[in-house]
Amino acid sequence: MDTVESIRSWVSTHKLTSIGAVWASAIGASMAYAGSRTALKPSLRLIHARMHAQAFTLTVLSGAVAYHYSDKSCRKQEEAASAQ
């Protein structure tokens, strides 16, 4: 099994852990970026980081939904082809 396939398998098994890790890394990246680029108070940096992480998480969730339905339709097509 290659690396991409093993990552895909792990992510499909641990969906919520993956999304939580993406959210936490987005918060950290946004805090680091805002800390180095702007002179905001820490509370405002945290608010902005949370907003960025939420937007990124919604994007990831949308991608996960698209992948789920794409994978589901591919499986149905494969089952129909193998049944013939």
GROMACS .gro file of N, CA and C in nm, residues 10-25 60:
model
   51
   10TRP      N    1  -0.643   0.590   0.677
   10TRP     CA    2  -0.644   0.639   0.815
   10TRP      C    3  -0.747   0.750   0.833
   11VAL      N    4  -0.753   0.843   0.737
   11VAL     CA    5  -0.847   0.955   0.746
   11VAL      C    6  -0.991   0.905   0.740
   12SER      N    7  -1.019   0.807   0.655
   12SER     CA    8  -1.156   0.756   0.647
   12SER      C    9  -1.196   0.682   0.774
   13THR      N   10  -1.100   0.625   0.844
   13THR     CA   11  -1.128   0.556   0.969
   13THR      C   12  -1.142   0.655   1.086
   14HIS      N   13  -1.062   0.761   1.085
   14HIS     CA   14  -1.059   0.859   1.195
   14HIS      C   15  -1.105   0.996   1.146
   15LYS      N   16  -1.227   1.006   1.101
   15LYS     CA   17  -1.278   1.131   1.042
   15LYS      C   18  -1.277   1.248   1.140
   16LEU      N   19  -1.332   1.229   1.258
   16LEU     CA   20  -1.342   1.339   1.353
   16LEU      C   21  -1.205   1.381   1.405
   17THR      N   22  -1.117   1.287   1.425
   17THR     CA   23  -0.981   1.320   1.468
   17THR      C   24  -0.910   1.402   1.361
   18SER      N   25  -0.931   1.366   1.236
   18SER     CA   26  -0.869   1.441   1.126
   18SER      C   27  -0.919   1.584   1.120
   19ILE      N   28  -1.051   1.600   1.133
   19ILE     CA   29  -1.108   1.735   1.128
   19ILE      C   30  -1.063   1.817   1.248
   20GLY      N   31  -1.056   1.757   1.365
   20GLY     CA   32  -1.006   1.827   1.484
   20GLY      C   33  -0.861   1.868   1.469
   21ALA      N   34  -0.781   1.782   1.410
   21ALA     CA   35  -0.640   1.816   1.387
   21ALA      C   36  -0.626   1.930   1.288
   22VAL      N   37  -0.709   1.929   1.185
   22VAL     CA   38  -0.706   2.039   1.088
   22VAL      C   39  -0.745   2.169   1.155
   23TRP      N   40  -0.848   2.166   1.239
   23TRP     CA   41  -0.893   2.286   1.309
   23TRP      C   42  -0.784   2.339   1.401
   24ALA      N   43  -0.722   2.251   1.479
   24ALA     CA   44  -0.617   2.293   1.572
   24ALA      C   45  -0.496   2.349   1.499
   25SER      N   46  -0.458   2.287   1.390
   25SER     CA   47  -0.343   2.338   1.314
   25SER      C   48  -0.377   2.471   1.247
   60VAL      N   49  -1.288   2.223   0.473
   60VAL     CA   50  -1.247   2.082   0.484
   60VAL      C   51  -1.369   1.992   0.497
   0.00000   0.00000   0.00000
